[in-house]
Coordinates of C-alpha atoms in Angstrom, one line a residue:
X1 CA -0.6 -29.1 -7.9
X2 CA -3.0 -28.6 -10.8
X3 CA -5.8 -26.2 -9.8
X4 CA -8.4 -28.2 -8.5
X5 CA -5.9 -28.3 -5.9
X6 CA -5.2 -24.6 -4.9
X7 CA -9.3 -24.9 -4.7
X8 CA -9.1 -28.0 -1.7
X9 CA -6.6 -25.9 -0.7
X10 CA -8.2 -23.1 0.3
X11 CA -11.3 -24.6 1.4
X12 CA -9.5 -25.6 4.6
X13 CA -7.4 -23.7 5.2
X14 CA -7.6 -21.7 8.7
X15 CA -5.3 -19.3 10.7
X16 CA -3.6 -22.1 12.2
X17 CA -2.5 -24.2 9.1
X18 CA 0.7 -23.2 7.9
X19 CA 3.3 -23.9 5.8
X20 CA 7.0 -24.7 7.4
X21 CA 8.7 -21.1 8.2
X22 CA 11.6 -19.7 5.3
X23 CA 11.9 -16.3 7.0
X24 CA 15.1 -17.8 10.2
X25 CA 16.9 -18.6 6.9
X26 CA 19.6 -16.3 6.3
X27 CA 19.9 -13.5 4.1
X28 CA 24.0 -11.8 3.3
X29 CA 23.5 -10.3 1.0
X30 CA 20.1 -8.9 -0.1
X31 CA 19.6 -8.5 -4.5
X32 CA 18.9 -4.4 -5.0
X33 CA 16.3 -4.2 -7.3
X34 CA 15.8 -1.2 -9.6
X35 CA 14.2 1.4 -11.7
X36 CA 14.1 -0.2 -15.5
X37 CA 15.0 3.0 -17.1
X38 CA 18.0 2.1 -15.0
X39 CA 18.8 -1.1 -16.3
X40 CA 21.9 -1.2 -19.2
X41 CA 20.1 -2.3 -22.4
X42 CA 21.8 -6.0 -22.4
X43 CA 19.7 -6.5 -19.1
X44 CA 17.1 -5.2 -20.7
X45 CA 17.4 -7.2 -23.6
X46 CA 18.0 -10.2 -21.4
X47 CA 14.7 -9.4 -18.7
X48 CA 12.5 -9.5 -22.0
X49 CA 14.7 -12.2 -23.5
X50 CA 13.8 -14.5 -20.3
X51 CA 9.8 -13.4 -20.0
X52 CA 9.9 -14.6 -24.0
X53 CA 11.7 -18.1 -23.2
X54 CA 8.8 -18.9 -20.0
X55 CA 6.8 -18.9 -23.3
X56 CA 8.6 -22.0 -24.4
X57 CA 8.4 -24.6 -21.5
X58 CA 5.6 -26.0 -20.0
X59 CA 3.3 -25.2 -17.4
X60 CA 4.4 -26.0 -13.7
X61 CA 0.0 -26.4 -12.8
X62 CA -0.7 -28.8 -15.4
X63 CA -1.8 -27.0 -17.9
X64 CA -2.3 -27.5 -21.4
X65 CA -0.2 -23.9 -22.5
X66 CA 3.0 -22.4 -20.9
X67 CA 5.0 -21.5 -17.7
X68 CA 3.7 -17.6 -18.4
X69 CA 0.5 -18.4 -19.1
X70 CA 0.5 -19.9 -14.5
X71 CA 1.6 -16.8 -13.5
X72 CA -2.0 -14.8 -15.0
X73 CA -3.7 -17.6 -14.5
X74 CA -3.1 -18.7 -10.8
X75 CA -3.8 -14.4 -10.4
X76 CA -6.9 -14.6 -12.4
X77 CA -8.2 -18.1 -10.3
X78 CA -7.6 -17.0 -6.9
X79 CA -8.6 -13.4 -7.4
X80 CA -11.6 -13.0 -4.9
X81 CA -8.3 -13.7 -2.2
X82 CA -6.0 -12.4 -2.8
X83 CA -7.5 -8.7 -4.0
X84 CA -10.4 -6.4 -1.6
X85 CA -8.0 -7.9 1.5
X86 CA -5.8 -8.7 3.4
X87 CA -3.3 -11.0 1.4
X88 CA -3.4 -9.2 -1.1
X89 CA 0.3 -7.1 -0.4
X90 CA 2.0 -10.5 0.8
X91 CA 0.5 -12.1 -1.8
X92 CA 0.9 -10.1 -4.5
X93 CA 5.3 -9.7 -2.9
X94 CA 5.9 -13.2 -3.7
X95 CA 4.2 -13.9 -6.1
X96 CA 6.6 -11.2 -8.0
X97 CA 9.5 -13.3 -6.1
X98 CA 8.4 -16.3 -7.8
X99 CA 8.2 -14.3 -11.1
X100 CA 11.6 -13.0 -11.0
X101 CA 12.9 -17.2 -10.1
X102 CA 12.1 -18.3 -13.0
X103 CA 13.4 -15.7 -14.8
X104 CA 16.7 -16.8 -13.3
X105 CA 15.8 -19.8 -14.5
X106 CA 15.5 -19.4 -18.1
X107 CA 19.1 -17.3 -18.2
X108 CA 17.9 -14.0 -16.9
X109 CA 21.5 -12.5 -15.3
X110 CA 20.8 -8.7 -14.6
X111 CA 18.9 -6.7 -11.9
X112 CA 15.4 -7.3 -10.8
X113 CA 13.2 -4.9 -11.8
X114 CA 9.8 -2.5 -11.8
X115 CA 8.1 0.1 -13.4
X116 CA 8.0 3.6 -11.1
X117 CA 4.8 5.1 -12.8
X118 CA 4.6 8.2 -11.0
X119 CA 7.1 8.9 -13.4
X120 CA 4.9 9.0 -16.2
X121 CA 1.7 9.9 -14.6
X122 CA 2.1 12.1 -17.5
X123 CA 1.2 10.5 -20.2
X124 CA 2.3 6.5 -20.2
X125 CA 2.7 6.5 -24.0
X126 CA 6.1 8.1 -23.9
X127 CA 7.2 5.8 -21.1
X128 CA 10.3 4.0 -21.4
X129 CA 8.3 1.2 -20.4
X130 CA 6.1 1.5 -23.9
X131 CA 8.8 1.4 -25.8
X132 CA 8.6 -0.4 -28.8
X133 CA 13.0 -0.6 -28.6
X134 CA 13.9 -1.8 -24.7
X135 CA 10.6 -1.3 -23.7
X136 CA 6.9 -4.5 -23.2
X137 CA 5.5 -1.7 -26.3
X138 CA 2.5 0.4 -27.1
X139 CA -0.9 1.0 -26.6
X140 CA -2.9 -1.6 -28.6
X141 CA -4.4 0.2 -31.9
X142 CA -8.0 0.4 -34.0
X143 CA -6.3 -1.1 -36.7
X144 CA -5.0 -4.1 -35.2
X145 CA -8.0 -6.2 -33.2
X146 CA -8.6 -9.3 -31.9
X147 CA -12.3 -10.5 -31.1
X148 CA -12.8 -12.7 -27.6
X149 CA -14.3 -15.5 -27.1
X150 CA -17.0 -13.4 -24.8
X151 CA -17.3 -11.1 -28.1
X152 CA -14.8 -7.8 -27.2
X153 CA -13.1 -6.4 -29.2
X154 CA -9.5 -6.3 -28.1
X155 CA -7.1 -3.2 -28.5
X156 CA -3.5 -5.6 -29.5
X157 CA 0.0 -4.1 -29.6
X158 CA 1.7 -4.0 -32.9
X159 CA 4.8 -3.1 -32.0
X160 CA 7.7 -4.3 -29.2
X161 CA 9.2 -7.6 -28.8
X162 CA 5.6 -8.6 -27.2
X163 CA 4.0 -7.5 -30.4
X164 CA 3.7 -11.9 -31.3
X165 CA 2.8 -12.6 -28.1
X166 CA 0.7 -15.6 -27.4
X167 CA -0.6 -15.7 -23.9
X168 CA -3.6 -17.8 -23.4
X169 CA -5.5 -16.5 -20.8
X170 CA -8.1 -13.9 -20.8
X171 CA -8.4 -11.9 -17.4
X172 CA -13.1 -12.2 -18.6
X173 CA -11.9 -16.2 -19.0
X174 CA -10.4 -17.2 -16.9
X175 CA -10.2 -21.4 -16.6
X176 CA -9.9 -21.2 -20.4
X177 CA -8.1 -21.5 -23.3
X178 CA -8.0 -18.9 -25.9
X179 CA -6.7 -22.2 -28.7
X180 CA -3.8 -21.1 -29.9
X181 CA -4.4 -17.5 -27.7
X182 CA -4.7 -13.8 -28.2
X183 CA -3.6 -10.7 -28.8
X184 CA -1.4 -9.2 -26.0
X185 CA -3.7 -6.1 -25.2
X186 CA -3.9 -2.2 -24.1
X187 CA -6.3 0.5 -24.3
X188 CA -4.6 3.6 -22.8
X189 CA -7.7 6.2 -22.0
X190 CA -5.3 9.2 -23.0
X191 CA -5.6 8.6 -26.0
X192 CA -9.7 8.2 -26.6
X193 CA -10.3 9.7 -23.4
X194 CA -8.2 12.1 -22.3
X195 CA -10.0 13.7 -19.0
X196 CA -10.6 10.0 -17.7
X197 CA -6.9 9.7 -17.8
X198 CA -6.1 12.8 -16.0
X199 CA -8.3 11.5 -13.3
X200 CA -7.0 7.7 -13.0
X201 CA -3.2 9.0 -13.1
X202 CA -4.0 11.7 -9.4
X203 CA -4.8 8.4 -8.8
X204 CA -0.9 6.3 -10.0
X205 CA 1.0 9.5 -9.5
X206 CA 2.9 11.7 -7.1
X207 CA 0.4 13.0 -5.3
X208 CA -2.1 10.0 -5.2
X209 CA 0.8 7.9 -3.9
X210 CA 2.0 10.8 -1.2
X211 CA -1.5 10.6 0.2
X212 CA -1.6 6.8 0.4
X213 CA 2.0 6.3 2.0
X214 CA 1.1 8.7 4.5
X215 CA -1.3 6.5 6.0
X216 CA -0.8 5.6 9.9
X217 CA -1.9 2.2 10.0
X218 CA -1.8 -1.5 8.2
X219 CA -5.5 -1.5 7.9
X220 CA -6.0 2.1 6.0
X221 CA -2.7 1.5 4.2
X222 CA -3.2 -1.5 3.0
X223 CA -6.9 -0.4 1.3
X224 CA -6.0 2.8 -0.1
X225 CA -3.1 1.5 -1.9
X226 CA -5.3 -1.6 -3.6
X227 CA -7.9 0.9 -4.3
X228 CA -6.3 3.4 -5.3
X229 CA -2.8 3.7 -7.3
X230 CA -3.3 -0.4 -7.9
X231 CA -6.6 0.8 -9.0
X232 CA -5.7 3.9 -11.4
X233 CA -2.8 2.3 -12.9
X234 CA -4.9 -1.3 -13.8
X235 CA -7.7 0.9 -15.8
X236 CA -4.8 3.1 -16.9
X237 CA -3.7 0.6 -19.3
X238 CA -6.5 -1.4 -20.4
X239 CA -5.5 -4.2 -20.7
X240 CA -3.2 -6.8 -19.1
X241 CA -1.2 -6.4 -16.4
X242 CA 1.1 -9.0 -15.6
X243 CA 3.8 -9.7 -13.7
X244 CA 6.9 -7.1 -14.6
X245 CA 4.4 -3.9 -13.9
X246 CA 3.2 -4.9 -10.8
X247 CA 6.5 -4.1 -8.6
X248 CA 5.7 -1.3 -8.1
X249 CA 3.1 -1.8 -5.5
X250 CA 5.7 -3.9 -3.3
X251 CA 7.9 -1.4 -3.5
X252 CA 5.8 1.3 -2.0
X253 CA 5.0 -1.2 0.4
X254 CA 8.8 -1.4 1.3
X255 CA 8.9 1.9 1.2
X256 CA 5.9 2.4 3.9
X257 CA 7.5 -0.5 6.1
X258 CA 10.8 1.5 6.0
X259 CA 9.3 4.0 9.0
X260 CA 8.7 2.0 11.2
X261 CA 10.2 -1.5 12.2
X262 CA 6.9 -2.4 14.1
X263 CA 5.4 -2.4 10.3
X264 CA 7.8 -5.4 9.5
X265 CA 5.0 -7.9 11.6
X266 CA 1.6 -5.3 10.9
X267 CA -0.5 -7.8 9.2
X268 CA -4.6 -7.8 10.2
X269 CA -8.3 -7.8 9.3
X270 CA -10.1 -10.2 7.3
X271 CA -10.1 -12.7 4.3
X272 CA -12.8 -15.4 2.5
X273 CA -11.9 -18.6 1.3
X274 CA -11.7 -18.6 -2.2
X275 CA -14.9 -20.4 -2.4
X276 CA -15.9 -17.1 -0.6
X277 CA -18.1 -19.1 2.1
X278 CA -15.8 -18.9 5.1
X279 CA -14.5 -15.6 6.5
X280 CA -11.1 -15.8 8.8
X281 CA -9.2 -13.7 10.8
X282 CA -5.9 -13.3 9.2
X283 CA -2.9 -14.6 10.5
X284 CA 0.6 -14.2 9.2
X285 CA 0.8 -18.3 9.5
X286 CA -1.7 -17.9 6.6
X287 CA -0.2 -19.5 3.9
X288 CA 0.4 -18.1 0.5
X289 CA -0.5 -20.3 -2.7
X290 CA 1.0 -20.3 -5.8
X291 CA -0.3 -23.7 -7.0
X292 CA 2.9 -25.7 -8.3
X293 CA 5.0 -22.8 -9.7
X294 CA 6.5 -22.9 -7.0
X295 CA 6.3 -23.5 -3.2
X296 CA 4.1 -22.6 -0.7
X297 CA 4.9 -20.0 2.5
X298 CA 3.8 -18.2 5.1
X299 CA 2.7 -14.8 5.4
X300 CA 5.6 -14.2 8.0
X301 CA 8.3 -15.3 5.1
X302 CA 7.6 -12.3 2.7
X303 CA 6.7 -9.6 5.8
X304 CA 10.8 -8.8 6.0
X305 CA 12.1 -8.2 2.3
X306 CA 15.3 -9.2 4.2
X307 CA 15.6 -12.3 5.8
X308 CA 14.4 -15.7 4.7
X309 CA 14.7 -16.4 1.3
X310 CA 13.0 -13.0 -0.7
X311 CA 16.1 -11.5 0.6
X312 CA 16.1 -9.0 -1.7
X313 CA 15.6 -4.1 -1.2
X314 CA 14.6 -1.6 -3.6

């Protein structure tokens, strides 16, 4: 499905139109997602190799790029629909599952993983996730920069397994190929703006997360999680944040749901279609679009990770 089809579908979606339900499928042996530091070295390397492999595979969205690039491209294109409203958590949950399936398709056999950034609130640079060996590489540097088509300066990551990776789509220009890609870039504020980092770190650190997790209802929780920890860690990375670094959000939602079984169906609020022209009350029957990377399913299909085709825990 090309993105023009996504736009057409999004304009047509109403709460009464649903994809076939998947939630009734059997999940007898759920996989356990574990934190990056808990993976053994072989699995860390296997994960990295599979991510790099995605860059060599053709787009499933009909784009002139790669399967790797499908993921940030889809995320950017659906930005106004999947952020700032009720679909934020269920869509990102399924997005992570689809990414994991792609890694499985291309050789990864270890446990699924996530980054617990609460462990690194004192400083991201020292995190094993940012390591040059068995990690995702460190900060971008002023000595290694590129200028994007829009004129912004990208501080390129120069160490680690993704130093030579050339992602195609910039968040500021999500519809444009960058003609050979651009460098993977980060700009950690702890380097040049330690006071700003300290403020941001309060949002994604243990105390900030604990405050969000104490939210008593869905609307308060979803809004606080997106605007607090999610927004803070995004700002701290100061660059691209692809699926491997996003799954902590889903883990927090999973933990919040476990406190009360009624939360497995707690979902309410409003959303706008991609064109921002119509507003609807959300429903568990609403469709989570994957743009042809994988099948579309409903919000109800992802509310419980131990039922249906998701079949995982933390």
